[in-house]
XYZ file of C-alpha atoms in Angstrom:
339
model
C -1.236 71.925 -28.536
C -4.900 71.585 -29.497
C -5.499 68.476 -27.386
C -6.868 66.560 -30.380
C -6.815 62.836 -30.956
C -6.375 61.708 -34.568
C -10.127 61.080 -34.617
C -10.754 64.657 -33.420
C -8.467 66.025 -36.126
C -10.228 63.967 -38.806
C -13.526 65.488 -37.652
C -12.171 69.054 -37.612
C -10.789 68.507 -41.120
C -14.324 67.455 -42.152
C -12.909 64.095 -43.255
C -10.827 65.643 -46.024
C -8.279 63.049 -44.986
C -8.693 59.783 -43.094
C -7.425 59.018 -39.612
C -5.170 56.347 -41.150
C -3.562 58.915 -43.460
C -3.112 61.332 -40.562
C -1.352 58.558 -38.661
C 1.073 58.140 -41.561
C 1.722 61.912 -41.590
C 2.363 61.806 -37.846
C 4.861 58.943 -38.217
C 6.605 60.609 -41.153
C 5.746 57.755 -43.489
C 3.931 60.087 -45.917
C 4.451 63.802 -46.594
C 1.244 65.857 -47.123
C 1.017 67.876 -50.337
C 0.690 71.683 -50.226
C -3.120 71.615 -50.274
C -3.322 69.169 -47.383
C -0.651 71.119 -45.500
C -2.886 74.190 -45.778
C -5.834 72.262 -44.363
C -3.684 71.020 -41.455
C -2.442 74.545 -40.696
C -5.993 75.869 -40.604
C -7.233 73.044 -38.390
C -4.308 73.228 -35.954
C -3.949 77.032 -36.091
C -0.244 77.041 -36.930
C 1.748 78.473 -39.824
C 3.347 76.208 -42.466
C 6.746 77.073 -40.970
C 5.769 75.123 -37.864
C 6.135 71.820 -39.718
C 9.593 72.687 -41.051
C 11.096 74.335 -37.981
C 14.438 72.807 -37.014
C 14.822 74.634 -33.692
C 15.171 72.019 -30.961
C 13.486 72.971 -27.702
C 14.259 70.852 -24.670
C 12.403 71.581 -21.435
C 14.104 70.785 -18.176
C 12.442 69.466 -15.042
C 9.085 71.139 -14.597
C 7.812 72.178 -11.187
C 4.058 72.100 -11.689
C 1.876 73.900 -9.228
C -1.444 72.053 -8.930
C -0.761 70.372 -12.288
C 0.228 66.924 -11.122
C -3.362 65.647 -11.207
C -4.034 66.969 -14.729
C -4.831 64.526 -17.562
C -1.763 63.685 -19.655
C -3.397 65.273 -22.718
C -3.720 68.619 -20.919
C -0.152 68.473 -19.598
C 1.145 67.719 -23.096
C -0.883 70.597 -24.515
C 0.653 73.058 -22.040
C 4.173 71.760 -22.677
C 3.806 71.862 -26.463
C 2.343 75.374 -26.439
C 5.338 76.441 -24.391
C 7.821 74.780 -26.759
C 6.193 76.291 -29.850
C 6.264 79.826 -28.465
C 9.859 79.455 -27.291
C 10.983 78.105 -30.653
C 9.636 81.237 -32.340
C 11.010 83.504 -29.595
C 14.530 82.045 -29.769
C 14.536 82.148 -33.578
C 13.681 85.843 -33.417
C 16.494 86.504 -30.941
C 18.924 84.681 -33.225
C 17.834 86.820 -36.188
C 18.574 89.948 -34.139
C 21.789 88.403 -32.733
C 20.666 89.007 -29.168
C 22.133 87.300 -26.137
C 19.808 85.410 -23.794
C 22.431 84.785 -21.127
C 20.766 84.494 -17.751
C 22.610 85.060 -14.477
C 20.927 83.967 -11.267
C 21.304 86.966 -8.908
C 21.271 84.660 -5.874
C 23.177 81.800 -7.469
C 25.846 81.977 -4.781
C 23.400 81.116 -1.972
C 23.879 77.580 -0.631
C 20.454 77.132 0.922
C 17.270 79.006 1.752
C 15.160 77.419 4.467
C 13.800 80.218 6.652
C 11.774 83.413 6.325
C 14.844 85.477 7.236
C 16.860 83.811 4.457
C 14.037 84.573 2.011
C 14.192 88.246 3.063
C 17.947 88.273 2.498
C 17.547 86.664 -0.929
C 14.890 89.212 -1.928
C 17.164 92.051 -0.774
C 19.988 90.693 -2.960
C 17.679 90.489 -5.987
C 16.498 94.054 -5.388
C 20.103 95.250 -5.228
C 21.523 93.297 -8.182
C 18.552 93.993 -10.428
C 18.550 97.642 -9.310
C 14.879 97.560 -8.301
C 15.132 99.905 -5.338
C 12.687 99.823 -2.444
C 9.659 101.360 -4.171
C 6.780 99.744 -6.063
C 7.666 97.567 -9.063
C 5.930 99.187 -12.038
C 5.911 96.056 -14.201
C 6.866 92.595 -12.950
C 6.705 90.967 -16.394
C 8.920 93.693 -17.849
C 11.385 93.323 -14.964
C 11.700 89.578 -15.553
C 12.034 89.921 -19.326
C 14.710 92.612 -18.896
C 16.658 90.013 -16.907
C 16.382 87.319 -19.633
C 13.457 85.374 -18.194
C 10.830 84.446 -20.769
C 7.190 85.018 -19.806
C 4.514 82.967 -21.570
C 0.759 83.252 -21.047
C -1.427 80.301 -22.012
C -4.993 79.190 -21.341
C -5.340 76.040 -19.242
C -7.780 74.535 -16.741
C -8.972 76.289 -13.597
C -6.789 74.147 -11.308
C -3.516 75.400 -12.772
C -1.717 78.641 -11.848
C 1.690 78.463 -13.477
C 4.956 76.641 -13.895
C 8.608 77.349 -14.534
C 11.573 75.513 -15.946
C 14.820 75.970 -17.847
C 14.810 75.573 -21.622
C 17.850 74.061 -23.318
C 19.416 73.984 -19.829
C 20.086 77.728 -19.466
C 17.044 79.773 -20.539
C 14.535 80.332 -17.704
C 10.848 80.463 -18.591
C 7.748 81.186 -16.531
C 4.327 80.113 -17.798
C 1.182 81.782 -16.450
C -2.357 80.483 -16.894
C -4.135 83.664 -18.010
C -7.535 81.974 -17.865
C -7.263 81.641 -14.082
C -4.648 84.263 -13.199
C -6.453 87.138 -14.894
C -6.016 90.029 -12.463
C -2.826 92.078 -12.467
C -2.072 91.692 -8.746
C -2.375 87.887 -9.036
C -0.286 87.859 -12.212
C 2.476 89.776 -10.425
C 2.425 87.532 -7.373
C 2.280 84.297 -9.399
C 5.160 85.376 -11.653
C 7.351 86.179 -8.638
C 6.314 82.956 -6.901
C 7.500 81.009 -9.943
C 10.647 83.162 -10.022
C 11.416 81.965 -6.502
C 11.249 78.360 -7.713
C 13.767 79.254 -10.432
C 16.206 81.190 -8.262
C 16.210 79.751 -4.754
C 18.090 76.612 -3.632
C 15.028 74.933 -2.113
C 14.628 71.680 -4.040
C 15.691 69.638 -1.013
C 12.672 70.830 0.971
C 9.153 69.402 1.017
C 6.565 70.749 -1.417
C 4.724 72.542 1.390
C 7.936 74.195 2.616
C 8.860 75.273 -0.926
C 5.431 76.785 -1.549
C 5.553 78.751 1.717
C 9.008 80.153 0.986
C 8.052 81.056 -2.592
C 4.958 82.903 -1.337
C 7.131 84.799 1.122
C 9.683 85.646 -1.589
C 6.977 87.047 -3.877
C 5.647 89.214 -1.057
C 9.147 90.380 -0.127
C 9.843 91.571 -3.677
C 6.490 93.288 -4.068
C 6.801 95.332 -0.887
C 10.020 95.968 1.049
C 9.779 95.249 4.815
C 10.737 98.790 5.841
C 8.227 100.206 3.388
C 5.385 98.054 4.725
C 6.187 99.060 8.299
C 6.214 102.718 7.259
C 2.934 102.352 5.345
C 1.354 100.770 8.418
C 2.710 103.444 10.728
C 4.815 101.323 13.039
C 6.283 98.007 14.060
C 3.127 96.670 15.724
C -0.569 96.886 14.879
C -3.548 95.443 16.710
C -5.840 95.682 13.689
C -5.840 96.893 10.076
C -8.724 98.359 8.086
C -9.833 97.057 4.690
C -9.547 100.591 3.293
C -5.944 100.836 4.466
C -5.060 97.529 2.818
C -6.812 98.630 -0.368
C -4.704 101.777 -0.576
C -1.484 99.769 -0.165
C -2.684 97.257 -2.761
C -3.357 99.976 -5.317
C 0.098 101.500 -4.859
C 2.225 98.338 -4.729
C 0.245 95.861 -6.827
C 0.004 93.207 -4.124
C -3.258 91.633 -2.971
C -4.775 92.523 0.376
C -4.428 88.899 1.467
C -0.712 88.859 0.611
C -0.238 92.126 2.527
C -1.842 90.614 5.628
C 0.314 87.485 5.351
C 3.405 89.654 4.941
C 2.442 91.756 7.956
C 2.064 88.536 9.958
C 5.466 87.202 8.782
C 7.092 90.529 9.756
C 5.384 90.393 13.201
C 3.484 93.620 12.528
C 0.262 91.770 13.389
C -0.256 88.617 15.402
C -0.939 85.204 13.934
C -4.261 85.162 15.753
C -5.359 88.465 14.171
C -4.237 87.151 10.773
C -6.556 84.148 11.208
C -9.411 86.410 12.252
C -8.881 88.633 9.238
C -8.962 85.728 6.796
C -12.124 84.425 8.475
C -13.705 87.842 7.876
C -12.602 87.776 4.203
C -14.160 84.339 3.783
C -17.391 85.431 5.467
C -17.595 88.476 3.145
C -16.770 86.303 0.113
C -13.655 88.417 -0.552
C -11.132 85.587 -0.816
C -11.570 85.403 -4.623
C -12.849 88.897 -5.433
C -11.283 91.456 -3.115
C -13.269 94.669 -2.494
C -10.499 96.871 -3.932
C -8.871 96.359 -7.341
C -5.313 97.074 -8.454
C -5.520 99.086 -11.675
C -2.061 98.355 -13.041
C -1.467 96.186 -16.084
C 0.932 93.292 -16.607
C 1.773 92.621 -20.256
C 4.495 90.478 -21.789
C 5.433 92.503 -24.866
C 9.158 91.915 -25.436
C 8.474 89.385 -28.208
C 6.352 91.911 -30.118
C 8.948 94.657 -29.613
C 11.668 92.436 -31.046
C 9.428 91.326 -33.905
C 8.665 94.865 -35.051
C 12.305 95.880 -34.600
C 13.377 93.057 -36.899
C 10.682 94.074 -39.384
C 11.625 97.782 -39.294
C 15.303 96.958 -39.836
C 14.348 94.620 -42.710
C 15.932 91.597 -41.062
C 12.710 89.721 -41.816
C 9.909 90.040 -44.351
C 6.278 90.721 -43.476
C 5.411 87.100 -44.274
C 8.197 85.871 -41.956
C 6.966 88.215 -39.227
C 3.467 86.772 -39.600
C 4.899 83.261 -39.346
C 6.844 84.105 -36.176
C 3.688 85.634 -34.744
C 1.817 82.458 -35.751
C -0.729 84.431 -37.762
C -1.929 84.395 -41.320
C -0.441 87.168 -43.445
C -3.729 89.053 -43.848
C -4.435 88.821 -40.106
C -0.948 90.039 -39.239
C -1.189 92.995 -41.626
C -4.583 93.949 -40.274
C -3.583 93.770 -36.614
C -0.218 95.428 -37.264
C -1.679 98.391 -39.179
C 0.156 97.181 -42.291
C -2.896 96.625 -44.480
C -2.411 97.978 -47.993
């Protein structure tokens, strides 16, 4: 999780223990005493419970987006961070006797290969998850309410997110908050990864899958009839930046995604779409759009469950701190429990 070699760890520990001894700890040939365990916890930023946790976390096949060229150390760090968080999350759900049963709302679809099939799949999700046709207030909350775990980590700039199934039946979406740090991008990325989880598209090429997942994210963020109504008709010759900004602020979807969606729905022509993106590039608006979405995407279900368990005295304060992966004093301070 830290990306350390044994030599790095020896250095961080200020040579309180040799690399050879650390190797023996790693292989299970020697058990560290309580003092050394404390030093290891401080250096690796984990609680003592981490080393005694018996929760087995098995990640399924991982669909990395732009992660395939990452160094193995960085890939392992992302995977292990994910497994650690999930182990604590699932332990907390077990304490509260909560079900994590996930039902794929489009699990009965045989294949999705076209834009029209993506639209139909998005419509089914909207209906079965009771989303309606209006703006989605919180994408993270929507996914967590439907038993999909959301994890935010910090990784390199070339990585957006990933998704997989844990222990075969628990879906998880991981978002790189270092790169995906604006709410509209967080929403779109989360729904893009959701498409990878839900849609039967594994038989397609990577490029085809990415296109369909982009289209699915756009379809969930703004209903086709709504976009046509917002744009005042079935066909438009041009669209103003101000108009796109207003739609972005209401629906939490980037201006670029709105333009792509308008093109896919034949509201604007493909040629005008190309011209618009050329203008965005010329104005240096591809990364920083001129209008911001002011909503907020926060994954807070874990914290809600943690404080519920604490309030109902299912866990102690020290156990809560351990599940939060914080020292007791830090947890008390941040949780307004000091004194």
